[in-house]
Short mmCIF file of C-alpha atoms in Angstrom, two decimals:
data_model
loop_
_atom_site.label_atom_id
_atom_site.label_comp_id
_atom_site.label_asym_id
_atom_site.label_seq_id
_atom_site.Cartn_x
_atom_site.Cartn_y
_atom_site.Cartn_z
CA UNK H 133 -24.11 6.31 7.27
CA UNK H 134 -22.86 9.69 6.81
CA UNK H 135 -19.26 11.52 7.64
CA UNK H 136 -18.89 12.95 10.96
CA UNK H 137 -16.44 15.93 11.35
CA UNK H 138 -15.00 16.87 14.83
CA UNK H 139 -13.37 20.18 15.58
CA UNK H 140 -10.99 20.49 12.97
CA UNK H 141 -7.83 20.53 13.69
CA UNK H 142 -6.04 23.98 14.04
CA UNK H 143 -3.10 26.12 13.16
CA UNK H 144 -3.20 28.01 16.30
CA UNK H 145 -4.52 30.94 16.96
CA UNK H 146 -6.69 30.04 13.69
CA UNK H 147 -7.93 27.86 11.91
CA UNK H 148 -5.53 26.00 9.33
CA UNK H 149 -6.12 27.29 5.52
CA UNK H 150 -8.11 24.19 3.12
CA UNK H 151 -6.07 22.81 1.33
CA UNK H 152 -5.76 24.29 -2.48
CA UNK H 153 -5.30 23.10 -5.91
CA UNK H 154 -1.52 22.79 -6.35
CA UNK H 155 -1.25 21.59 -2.47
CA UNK H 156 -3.22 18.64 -3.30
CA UNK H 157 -0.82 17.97 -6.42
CA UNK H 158 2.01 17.84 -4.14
CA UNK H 159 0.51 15.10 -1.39
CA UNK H 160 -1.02 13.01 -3.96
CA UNK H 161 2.79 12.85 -5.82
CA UNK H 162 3.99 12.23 -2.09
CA UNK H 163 1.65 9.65 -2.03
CA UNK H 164 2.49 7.86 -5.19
CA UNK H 165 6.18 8.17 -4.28
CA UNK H 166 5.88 4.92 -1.54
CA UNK H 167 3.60 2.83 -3.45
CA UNK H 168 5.72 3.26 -7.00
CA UNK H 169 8.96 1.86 -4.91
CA UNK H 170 7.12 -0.89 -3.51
CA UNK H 171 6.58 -2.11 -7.17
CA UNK H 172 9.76 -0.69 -8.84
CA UNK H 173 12.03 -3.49 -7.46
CA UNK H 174 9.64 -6.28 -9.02
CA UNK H 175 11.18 -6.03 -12.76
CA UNK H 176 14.40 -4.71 -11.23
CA UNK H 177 16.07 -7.70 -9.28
CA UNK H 178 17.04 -10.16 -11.92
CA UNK H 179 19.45 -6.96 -12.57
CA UNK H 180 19.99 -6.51 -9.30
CA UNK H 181 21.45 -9.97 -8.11
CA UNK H 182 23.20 -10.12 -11.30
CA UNK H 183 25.44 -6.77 -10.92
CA UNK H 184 25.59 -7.47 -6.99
CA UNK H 185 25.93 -10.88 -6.70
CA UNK H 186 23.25 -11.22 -4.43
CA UNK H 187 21.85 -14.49 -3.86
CA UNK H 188 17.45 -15.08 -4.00
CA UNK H 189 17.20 -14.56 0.02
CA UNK H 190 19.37 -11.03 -0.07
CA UNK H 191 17.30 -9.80 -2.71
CA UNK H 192 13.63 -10.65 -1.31
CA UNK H 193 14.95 -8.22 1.89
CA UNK H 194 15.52 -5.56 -1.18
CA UNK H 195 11.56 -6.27 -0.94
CA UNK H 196 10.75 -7.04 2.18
CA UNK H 197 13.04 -4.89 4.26
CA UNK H 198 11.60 -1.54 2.53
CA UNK H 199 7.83 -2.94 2.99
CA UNK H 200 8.54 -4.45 6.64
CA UNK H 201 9.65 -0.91 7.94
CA UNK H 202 7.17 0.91 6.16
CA UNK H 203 4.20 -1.20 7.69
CA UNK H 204 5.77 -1.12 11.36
CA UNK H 205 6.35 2.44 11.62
CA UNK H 206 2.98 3.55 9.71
CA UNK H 207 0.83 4.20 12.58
CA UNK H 208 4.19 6.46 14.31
CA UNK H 209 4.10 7.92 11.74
CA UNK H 210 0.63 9.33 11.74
CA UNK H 211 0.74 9.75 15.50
CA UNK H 212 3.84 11.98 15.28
CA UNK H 213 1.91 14.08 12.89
CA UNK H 214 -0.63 14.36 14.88
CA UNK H 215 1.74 15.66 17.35
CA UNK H 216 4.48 18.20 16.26
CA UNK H 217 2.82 19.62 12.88
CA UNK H 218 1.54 17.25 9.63
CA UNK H 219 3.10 19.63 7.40
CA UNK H 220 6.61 19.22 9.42
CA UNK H 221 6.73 15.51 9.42
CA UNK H 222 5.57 15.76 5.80
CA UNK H 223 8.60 17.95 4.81
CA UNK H 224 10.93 15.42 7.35
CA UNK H 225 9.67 12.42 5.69
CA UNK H 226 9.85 13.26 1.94
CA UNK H 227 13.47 14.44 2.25
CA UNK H 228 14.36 11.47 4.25
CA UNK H 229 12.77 9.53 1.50
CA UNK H 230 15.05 11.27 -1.08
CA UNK H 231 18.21 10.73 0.96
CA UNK H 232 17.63 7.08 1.40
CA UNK H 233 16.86 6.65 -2.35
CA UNK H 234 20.25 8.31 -3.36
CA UNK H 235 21.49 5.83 -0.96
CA UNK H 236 19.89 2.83 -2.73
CA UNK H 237 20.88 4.17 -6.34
CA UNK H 238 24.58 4.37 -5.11
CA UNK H 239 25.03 0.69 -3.17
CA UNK H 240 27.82 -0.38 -3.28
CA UNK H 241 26.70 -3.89 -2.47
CA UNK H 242 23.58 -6.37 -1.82
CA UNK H 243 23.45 -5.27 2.20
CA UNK H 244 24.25 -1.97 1.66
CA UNK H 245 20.88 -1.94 -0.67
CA UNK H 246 18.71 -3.60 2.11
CA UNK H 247 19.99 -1.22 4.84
CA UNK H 248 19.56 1.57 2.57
CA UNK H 249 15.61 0.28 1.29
CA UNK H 250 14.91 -0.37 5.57
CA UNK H 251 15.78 3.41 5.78
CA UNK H 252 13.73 4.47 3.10
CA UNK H 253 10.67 1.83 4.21
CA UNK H 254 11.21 4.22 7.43
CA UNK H 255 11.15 7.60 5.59
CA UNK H 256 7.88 6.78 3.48
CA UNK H 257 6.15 5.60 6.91
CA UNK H 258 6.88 8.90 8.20
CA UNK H 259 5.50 11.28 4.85
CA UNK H 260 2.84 9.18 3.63
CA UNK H 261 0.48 9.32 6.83
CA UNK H 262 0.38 13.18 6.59
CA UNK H 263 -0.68 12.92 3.35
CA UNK H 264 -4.51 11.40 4.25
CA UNK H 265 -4.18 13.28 7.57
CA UNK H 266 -3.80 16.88 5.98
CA UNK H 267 -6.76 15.86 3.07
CA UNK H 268 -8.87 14.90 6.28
CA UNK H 269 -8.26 18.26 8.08
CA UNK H 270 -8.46 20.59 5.27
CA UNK H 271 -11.67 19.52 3.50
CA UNK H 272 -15.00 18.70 4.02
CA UNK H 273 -17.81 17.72 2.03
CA UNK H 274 -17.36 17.20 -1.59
CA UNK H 275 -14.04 18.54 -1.77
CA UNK H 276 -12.90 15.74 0.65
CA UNK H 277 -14.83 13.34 -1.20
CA UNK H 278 -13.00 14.46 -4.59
CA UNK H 279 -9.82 14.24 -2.81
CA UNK H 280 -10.15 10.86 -1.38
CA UNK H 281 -11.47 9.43 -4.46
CA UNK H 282 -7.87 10.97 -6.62
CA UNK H 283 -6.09 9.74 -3.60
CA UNK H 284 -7.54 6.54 -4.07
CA UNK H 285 -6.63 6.79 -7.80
CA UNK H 286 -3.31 7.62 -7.23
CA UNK H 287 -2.75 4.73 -5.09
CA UNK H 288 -3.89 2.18 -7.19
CA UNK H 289 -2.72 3.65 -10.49
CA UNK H 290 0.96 3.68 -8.49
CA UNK H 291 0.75 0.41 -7.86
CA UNK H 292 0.80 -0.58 -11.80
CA UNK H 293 2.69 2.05 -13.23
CA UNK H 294 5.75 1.32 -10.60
CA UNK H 295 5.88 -1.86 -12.19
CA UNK H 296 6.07 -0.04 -15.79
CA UNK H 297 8.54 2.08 -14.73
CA UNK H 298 10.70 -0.38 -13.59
CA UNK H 299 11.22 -1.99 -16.35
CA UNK H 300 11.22 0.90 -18.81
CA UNK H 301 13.65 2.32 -16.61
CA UNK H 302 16.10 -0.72 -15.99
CA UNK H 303 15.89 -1.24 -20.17
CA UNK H 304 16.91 1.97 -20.44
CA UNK H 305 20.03 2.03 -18.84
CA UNK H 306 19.97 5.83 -18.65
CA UNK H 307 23.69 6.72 -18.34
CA UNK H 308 24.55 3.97 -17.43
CA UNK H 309 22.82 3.43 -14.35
CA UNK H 310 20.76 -0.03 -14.68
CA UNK H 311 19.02 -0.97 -12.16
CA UNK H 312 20.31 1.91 -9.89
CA UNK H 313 17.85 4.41 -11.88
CA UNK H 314 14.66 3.03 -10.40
CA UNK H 315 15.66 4.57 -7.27
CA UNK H 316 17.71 7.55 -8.61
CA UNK H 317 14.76 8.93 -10.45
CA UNK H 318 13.05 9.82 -7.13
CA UNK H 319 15.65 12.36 -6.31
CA UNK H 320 14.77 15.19 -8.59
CA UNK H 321 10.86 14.45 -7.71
CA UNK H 322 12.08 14.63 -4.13
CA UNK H 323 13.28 17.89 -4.72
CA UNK H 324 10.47 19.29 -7.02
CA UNK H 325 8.06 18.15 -4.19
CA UNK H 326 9.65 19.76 -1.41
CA UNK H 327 9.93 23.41 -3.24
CA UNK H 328 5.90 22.62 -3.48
CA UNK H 329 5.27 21.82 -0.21
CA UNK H 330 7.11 24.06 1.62
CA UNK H 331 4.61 26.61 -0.62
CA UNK H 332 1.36 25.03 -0.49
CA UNK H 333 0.48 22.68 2.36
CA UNK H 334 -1.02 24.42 5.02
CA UNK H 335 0.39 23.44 8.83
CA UNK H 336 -2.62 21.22 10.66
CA UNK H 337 -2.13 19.22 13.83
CA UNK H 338 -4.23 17.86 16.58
CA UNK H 339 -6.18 20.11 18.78
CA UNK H 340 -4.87 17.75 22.05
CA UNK H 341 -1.71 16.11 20.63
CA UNK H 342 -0.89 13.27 23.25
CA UNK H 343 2.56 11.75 23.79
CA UNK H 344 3.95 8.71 21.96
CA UNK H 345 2.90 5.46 23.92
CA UNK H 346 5.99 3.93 24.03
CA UNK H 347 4.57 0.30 24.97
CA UNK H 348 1.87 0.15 22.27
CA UNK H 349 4.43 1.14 19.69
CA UNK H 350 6.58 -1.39 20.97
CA UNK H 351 4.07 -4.29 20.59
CA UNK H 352 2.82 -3.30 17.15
CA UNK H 353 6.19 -3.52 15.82
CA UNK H 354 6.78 -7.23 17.03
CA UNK H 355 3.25 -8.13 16.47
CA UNK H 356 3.93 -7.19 12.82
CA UNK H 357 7.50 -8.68 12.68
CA UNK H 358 6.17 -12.13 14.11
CA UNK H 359 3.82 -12.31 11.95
CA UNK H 360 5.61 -10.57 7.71
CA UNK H 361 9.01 -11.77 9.04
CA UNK H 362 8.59 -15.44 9.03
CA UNK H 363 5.71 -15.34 6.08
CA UNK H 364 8.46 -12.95 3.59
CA UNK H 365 11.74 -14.79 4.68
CA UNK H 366 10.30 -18.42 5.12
CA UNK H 367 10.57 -19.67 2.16
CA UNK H 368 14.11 -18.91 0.53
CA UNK H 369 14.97 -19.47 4.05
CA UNK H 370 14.00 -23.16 3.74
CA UNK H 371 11.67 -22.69 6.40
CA UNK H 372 13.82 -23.00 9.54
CA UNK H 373 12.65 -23.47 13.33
CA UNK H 374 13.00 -19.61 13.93
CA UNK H 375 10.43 -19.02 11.08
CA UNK H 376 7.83 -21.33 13.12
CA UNK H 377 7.98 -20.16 16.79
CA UNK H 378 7.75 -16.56 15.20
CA UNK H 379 4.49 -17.47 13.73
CA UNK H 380 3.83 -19.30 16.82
CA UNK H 381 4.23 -16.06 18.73
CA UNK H 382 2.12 -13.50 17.01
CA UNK H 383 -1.56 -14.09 18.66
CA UNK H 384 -0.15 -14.00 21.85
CA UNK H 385 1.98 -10.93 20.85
CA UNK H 386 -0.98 -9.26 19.40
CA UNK H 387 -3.04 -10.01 22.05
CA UNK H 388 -0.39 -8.54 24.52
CA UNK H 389 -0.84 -5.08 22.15
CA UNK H 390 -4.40 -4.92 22.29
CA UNK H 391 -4.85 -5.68 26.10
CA UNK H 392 -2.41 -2.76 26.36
CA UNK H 393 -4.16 -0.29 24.14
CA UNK H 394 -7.40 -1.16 25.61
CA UNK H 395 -6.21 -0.24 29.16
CA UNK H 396 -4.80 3.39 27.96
CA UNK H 397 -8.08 4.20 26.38
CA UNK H 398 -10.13 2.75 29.34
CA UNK H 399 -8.14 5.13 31.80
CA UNK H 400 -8.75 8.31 29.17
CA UNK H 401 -5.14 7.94 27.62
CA UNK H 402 -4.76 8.20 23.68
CA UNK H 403 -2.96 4.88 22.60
CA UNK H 404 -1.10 4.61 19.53
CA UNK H 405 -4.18 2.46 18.47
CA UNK H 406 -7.27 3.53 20.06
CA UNK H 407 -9.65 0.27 20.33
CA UNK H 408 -12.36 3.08 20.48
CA UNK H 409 -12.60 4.01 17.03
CA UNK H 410 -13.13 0.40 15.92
CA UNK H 411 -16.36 1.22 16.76
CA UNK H 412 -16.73 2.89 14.00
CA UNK H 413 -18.60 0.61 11.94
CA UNK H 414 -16.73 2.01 8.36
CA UNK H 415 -13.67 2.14 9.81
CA UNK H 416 -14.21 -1.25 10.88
CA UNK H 417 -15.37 -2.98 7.92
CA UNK H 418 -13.62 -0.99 5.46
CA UNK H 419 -10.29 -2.17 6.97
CA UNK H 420 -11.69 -6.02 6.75
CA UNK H 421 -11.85 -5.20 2.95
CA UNK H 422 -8.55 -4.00 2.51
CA UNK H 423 -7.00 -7.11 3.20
CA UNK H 424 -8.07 -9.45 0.68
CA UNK H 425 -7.74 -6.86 -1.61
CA UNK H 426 -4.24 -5.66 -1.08
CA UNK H 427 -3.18 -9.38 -0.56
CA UNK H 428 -4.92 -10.16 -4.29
CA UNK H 429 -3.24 -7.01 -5.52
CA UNK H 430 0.25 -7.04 -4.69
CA UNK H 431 0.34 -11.23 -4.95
CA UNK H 432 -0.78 -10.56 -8.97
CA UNK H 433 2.02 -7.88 -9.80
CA UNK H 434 4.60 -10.06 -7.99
CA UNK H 435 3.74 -12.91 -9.33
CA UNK H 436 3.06 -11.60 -13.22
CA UNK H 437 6.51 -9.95 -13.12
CA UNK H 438 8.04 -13.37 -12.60
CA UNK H 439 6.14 -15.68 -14.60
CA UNK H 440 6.41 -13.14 -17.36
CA UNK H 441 9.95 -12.70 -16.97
CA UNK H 442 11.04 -16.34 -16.15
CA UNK H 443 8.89 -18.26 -17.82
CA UNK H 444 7.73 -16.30 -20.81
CA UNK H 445 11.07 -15.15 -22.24
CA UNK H 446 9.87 -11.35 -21.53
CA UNK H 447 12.33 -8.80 -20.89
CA UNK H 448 11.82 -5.83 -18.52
CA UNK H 449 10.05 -3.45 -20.78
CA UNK H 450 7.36 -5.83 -22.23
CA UNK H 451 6.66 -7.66 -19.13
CA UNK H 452 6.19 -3.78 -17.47
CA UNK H 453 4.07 -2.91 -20.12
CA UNK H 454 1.82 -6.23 -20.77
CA UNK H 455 0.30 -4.44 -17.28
CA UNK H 456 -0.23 -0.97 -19.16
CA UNK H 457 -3.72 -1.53 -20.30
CA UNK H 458 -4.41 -2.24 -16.43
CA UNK H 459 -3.13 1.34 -15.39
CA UNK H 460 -4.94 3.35 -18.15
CA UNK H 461 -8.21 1.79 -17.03
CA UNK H 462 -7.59 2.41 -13.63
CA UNK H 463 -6.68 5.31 -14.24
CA UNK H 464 -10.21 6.54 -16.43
CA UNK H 465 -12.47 4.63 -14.57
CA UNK H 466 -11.37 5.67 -10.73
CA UNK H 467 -12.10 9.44 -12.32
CA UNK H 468 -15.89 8.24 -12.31
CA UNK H 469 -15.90 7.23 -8.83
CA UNK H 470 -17.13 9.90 -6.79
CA UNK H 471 -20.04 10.28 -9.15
CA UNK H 472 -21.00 6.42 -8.91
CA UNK H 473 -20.66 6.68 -5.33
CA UNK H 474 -23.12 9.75 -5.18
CA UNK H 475 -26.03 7.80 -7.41
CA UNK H 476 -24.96 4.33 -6.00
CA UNK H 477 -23.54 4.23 -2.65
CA UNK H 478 -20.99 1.73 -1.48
CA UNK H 479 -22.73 -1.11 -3.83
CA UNK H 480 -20.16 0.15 -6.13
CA UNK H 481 -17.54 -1.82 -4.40
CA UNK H 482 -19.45 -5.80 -4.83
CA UNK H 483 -19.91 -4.31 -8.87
CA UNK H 484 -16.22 -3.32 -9.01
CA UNK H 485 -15.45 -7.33 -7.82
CA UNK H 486 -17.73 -8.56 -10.16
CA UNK H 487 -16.05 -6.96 -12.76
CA UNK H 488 -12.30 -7.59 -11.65
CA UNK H 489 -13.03 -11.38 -11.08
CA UNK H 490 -14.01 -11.48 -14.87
CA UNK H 491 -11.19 -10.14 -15.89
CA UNK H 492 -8.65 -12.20 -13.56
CA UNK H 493 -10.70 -15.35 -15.08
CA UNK H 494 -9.61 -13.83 -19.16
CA UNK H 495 -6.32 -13.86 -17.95
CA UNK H 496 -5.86 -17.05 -16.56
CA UNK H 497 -7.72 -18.61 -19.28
CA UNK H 498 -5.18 -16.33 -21.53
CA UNK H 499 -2.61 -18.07 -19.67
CA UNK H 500 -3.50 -21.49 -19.90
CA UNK H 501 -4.04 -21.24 -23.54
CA UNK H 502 -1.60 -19.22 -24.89
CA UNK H 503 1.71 -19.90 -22.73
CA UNK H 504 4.46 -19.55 -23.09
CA UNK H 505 3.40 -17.25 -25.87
CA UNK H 506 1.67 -14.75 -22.82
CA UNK H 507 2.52 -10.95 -23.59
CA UNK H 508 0.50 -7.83 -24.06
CA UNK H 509 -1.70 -8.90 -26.48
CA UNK H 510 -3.09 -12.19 -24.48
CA UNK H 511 -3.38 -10.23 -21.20
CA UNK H 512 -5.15 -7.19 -22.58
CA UNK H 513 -8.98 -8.07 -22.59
CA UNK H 514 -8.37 -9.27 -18.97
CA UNK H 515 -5.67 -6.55 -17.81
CA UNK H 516 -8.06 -3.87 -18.88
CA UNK H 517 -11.30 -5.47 -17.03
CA UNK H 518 -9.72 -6.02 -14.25
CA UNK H 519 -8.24 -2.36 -13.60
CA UNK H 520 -11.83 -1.37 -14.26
CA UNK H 521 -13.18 -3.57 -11.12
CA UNK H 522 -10.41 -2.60 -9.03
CA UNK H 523 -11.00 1.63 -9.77
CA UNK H 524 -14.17 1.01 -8.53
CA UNK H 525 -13.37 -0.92 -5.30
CA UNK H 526 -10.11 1.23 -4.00
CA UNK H 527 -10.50 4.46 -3.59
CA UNK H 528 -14.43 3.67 -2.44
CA UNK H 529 -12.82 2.09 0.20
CA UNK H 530 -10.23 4.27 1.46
CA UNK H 531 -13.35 7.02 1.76
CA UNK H 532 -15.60 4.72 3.90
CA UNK H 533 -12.33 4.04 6.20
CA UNK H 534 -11.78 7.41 7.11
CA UNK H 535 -15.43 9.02 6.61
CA UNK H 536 -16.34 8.88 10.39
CA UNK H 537 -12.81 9.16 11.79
CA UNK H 538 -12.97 12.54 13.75
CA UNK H 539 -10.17 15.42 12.34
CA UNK H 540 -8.04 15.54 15.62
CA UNK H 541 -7.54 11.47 14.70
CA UNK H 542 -6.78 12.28 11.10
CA UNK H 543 -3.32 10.81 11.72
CA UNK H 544 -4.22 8.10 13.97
CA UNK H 545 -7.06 7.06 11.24
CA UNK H 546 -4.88 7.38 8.16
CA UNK H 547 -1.66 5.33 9.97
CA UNK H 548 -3.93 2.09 10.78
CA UNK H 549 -5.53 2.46 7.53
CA UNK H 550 -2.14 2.88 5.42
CA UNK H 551 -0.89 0.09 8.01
CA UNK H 552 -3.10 -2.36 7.31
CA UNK H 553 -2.91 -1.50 3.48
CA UNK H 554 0.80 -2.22 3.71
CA UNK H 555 0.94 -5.34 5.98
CA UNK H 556 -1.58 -6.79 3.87
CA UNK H 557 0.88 -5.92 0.33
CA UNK H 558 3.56 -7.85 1.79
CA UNK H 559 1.36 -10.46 3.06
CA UNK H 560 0.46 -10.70 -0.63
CA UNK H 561 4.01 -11.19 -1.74
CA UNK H 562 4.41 -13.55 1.20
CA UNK H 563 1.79 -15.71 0.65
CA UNK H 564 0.68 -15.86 -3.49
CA UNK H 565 4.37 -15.28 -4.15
CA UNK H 566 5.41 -18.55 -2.29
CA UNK H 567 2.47 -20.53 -3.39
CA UNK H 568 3.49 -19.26 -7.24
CA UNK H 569 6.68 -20.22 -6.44
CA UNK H 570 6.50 -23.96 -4.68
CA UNK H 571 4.15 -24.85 -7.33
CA UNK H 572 6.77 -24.30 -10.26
CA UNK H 573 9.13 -27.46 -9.46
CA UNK H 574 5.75 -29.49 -9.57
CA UNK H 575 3.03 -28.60 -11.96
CA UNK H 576 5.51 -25.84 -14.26
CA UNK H 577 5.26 -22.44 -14.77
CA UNK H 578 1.85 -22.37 -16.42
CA UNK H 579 0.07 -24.44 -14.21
CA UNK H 580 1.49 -22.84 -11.29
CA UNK H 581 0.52 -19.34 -12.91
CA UNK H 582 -2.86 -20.45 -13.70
CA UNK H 583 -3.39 -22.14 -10.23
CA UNK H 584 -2.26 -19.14 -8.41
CA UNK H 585 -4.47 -16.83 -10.81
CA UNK H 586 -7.74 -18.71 -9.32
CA UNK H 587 -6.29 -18.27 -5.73
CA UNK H 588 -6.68 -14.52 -6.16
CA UNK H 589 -10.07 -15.35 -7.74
CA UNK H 590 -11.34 -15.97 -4.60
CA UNK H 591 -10.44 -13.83 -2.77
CA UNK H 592 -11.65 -11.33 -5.42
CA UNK H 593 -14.89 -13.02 -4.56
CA UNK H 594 -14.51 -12.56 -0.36
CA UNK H 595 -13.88 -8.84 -1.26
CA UNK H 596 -17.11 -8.82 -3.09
CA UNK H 597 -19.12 -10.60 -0.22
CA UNK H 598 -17.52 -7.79 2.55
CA UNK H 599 -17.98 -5.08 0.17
CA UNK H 600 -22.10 -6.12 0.62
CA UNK H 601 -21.78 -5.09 4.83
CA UNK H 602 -20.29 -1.92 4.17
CA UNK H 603 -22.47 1.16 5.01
CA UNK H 604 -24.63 1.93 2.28
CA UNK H 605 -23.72 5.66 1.76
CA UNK H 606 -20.52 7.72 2.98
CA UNK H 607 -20.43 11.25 3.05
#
């Protein structure tokens, strides 16, 4: 199935300039900027609760607050883009994003942090859906297809390195700071970015921007809380009856948002979430994908930082950089993307699984054999494997999303995409992170390593099986 393009979206009384060289620099480091924070924290809270006091429940809202407000305000996000100018909300977002991670870097205390991280959760969800939506209405053809394929780069390779950087970061104590530097470094990026943008990223919006729909937005907030809420806070919660009737809650919640959203687009209304352009088939199926894979993802690098940290003896800048090997891979083999996708299609994706679930299976076996002795050394063969399989899944995957979503829904698209991405991260966290962690009391932190390890093995296998009903080209 090939790309469709509507109208593109316009910079009125013309037609919005594409979208050059240095601009795309600047939205792929906005894009980066979200994704790197998500991770940062992971190596950064046993330094965290120890300066601050905070107990284990304070400090998974350091997590979950930041990735709770992100997903919930995603879709907004893009719709407000959409709306008053993608450029605009772009600028908006990425100095709100700076602000709030001054904010984090000078906390005075645990809750001070987590209303600080909500805030900047909130800022990313308002830059990072411009940054898809402005690629979509800017380029076409190949250019959009070598876009999408760095963008898709520079998500996953974010995703590692954040967890690096953490822990080189926290090691390094620069002046001082500890911990507080893995949010203090985004401040002079911040600024460096906005100087950029305000320079190269052309102005786009829709052609027939409608009004927020105040009841949809409503609903997908609570359908998200009900559901991340419980699964994030559950467990160092102990559970409680709260966590249950939340759970308990979300179909019907859900269902309340979609009956909604189908009405407005029945009577020719644009709904935060337009049920209509689920029928695009690679929209449709491409978002299926996303979840297992996201879930895998962010469950590994949550789980990794711990057992490597905890249970290994590692300190911050070796258990960050027993992952390197991952990045670079990622890194060199996402570059070949496009070009595998022109000769192979979407089969790409079911090879790229192949190949990750090989190298998930070296590292558990690296795990059960070596621990506790587990470090860069044991994880390489499989680290390096698997960031192969996963540059070829990723950024395939974020171009099938989006390759049929029409340019005056570039924002719409890119929110329920980036939405989904998110909700499934912390879903990961949520759900390997507290099977990781239950397990440890019982079986010990290999076993429980291991055990979790095959977990994401299958599901490395599900996204292999989906990946086979995706479209067999994309434009």
């Amino acid at each position: 199935m090939t790309e469709t393009i509507a109208s593109p979206a316009v910079r009125s009384p013309s037609a919005p300039p594409a979208l050059g060289g240095p601009g795309l620099f600047t939205v792929l480091l906005a894009a980066a900027l979200p994704l790197i924070d998500f991770f940062i924290v992971n190596v950064a809270l046993p330094s965290m609760g120890a300066d601050l006091s905070a107990s284990e429940s304070v400090l998974e809202l350091v997590v979950s607050g930041y990735g709770l407000a992100y997903a919930v305000l995603l879709v907004l996000g893009g719709r407000l883009g959409d709306l008053f100018g993608r450029r605009r909300l772009f600028l908006g977002g990425m100095a709100a994003f700076g602000l709030t991670s001054l904010a984090c870097g000078l906390a005075p205390n645990a809750w001070t942090l987590v209303a600080a991280r909500v805030a900047q959760g909130a800022a990313s969800a308002a830059m990072l859906p411009q940054v898809l939506a402005t690629i979509q209405a800017t380029t076409s053809g190949r250019r959009r297809a070598k876009a999408m394929g760095l963008y898709g780069a520079t998500a996953g390779l974010s995703m590692v390195a954040g967890q690096i950087l953490g822990g080189i970061l926290v090691a390094a104590d620069v002046a001082g700071t500890g911990w507080r530097s893995v949010f203090l470094v985004n401040v002079p990026v911040v600024v460096v970015g906005l100087v950029l943008a305000a320079r190269t990223v052309p102005e786009t919006r829709s052609q027939r921007p409608e009004p927020v729909d105040g009841p949809g937005t409503v609903l997908l907030a609570l359908s998200l809380l009900t559901l991340l809420v419980p699964l994030t806070e559950g467990r160092a919660a102990g559970w409680p009856l709260w966590t249950w009737l939340s759970l308990a809650a979300f179909p019907f919640v859900a269902a309340a948002f979609y009956a909604v959203e189908r009405r407005a687009d029945r009577q020719g209304r644009t709904p935060l979430v337009p049920p209509s352009l689920f029928a695009l088939v690679s929209l449709r199926r491409g978002l299926v994908l996303i979840l297992p894979f996201s879930i895998g993802f962010s469950g590994f690098m949550f789980v990794i930082a711990v057992a490597l940290q905890r249970g290994a003896g590692l300190g911050p800048v070796p258990a960050g950089l027993a992952l390197a090997p991952m990045a670079a891979v990622f890194f060199c083999v996402s570059l070949a993307g496009p070009r595998l996708v022109t000769r192979y299609g979407t089969r790409v994706v079911p090879a790229g699984a192949v190949i990750q679930g090989l190298g998930v299976g070296l590292m558990a076996l690296a795990a059960w054999r070596s621990w506790p002795d587990l470090g860069f050394v044991e994880l390489l063969p499989g680290a390096a494997i698997a960031g192969a399989g996963q540059a070829l899944q990723l950024p395939v995957i974020f171009r099938t999303v989006l390759s049929e979503v029409p340019t005056a829904r570039a924002g719409v698209g890119s929110g329920v995409m980036i939405t989904t991405q998110q909700s499934a991260l912390a879903l990961g966290v949520a759900t390997l992170g507290t099977l990781f962690l239950s397990l440890v009391p019982g079986l010990g932190m290999r076993d429980a390593l291991v055990t979790t390890l095959l977990v994401q093995l299958a599901g490395v296998v599900l996204t292999g099986l989906l990946g086979l009903r995706l479209p067999r080209t994309i434009g």
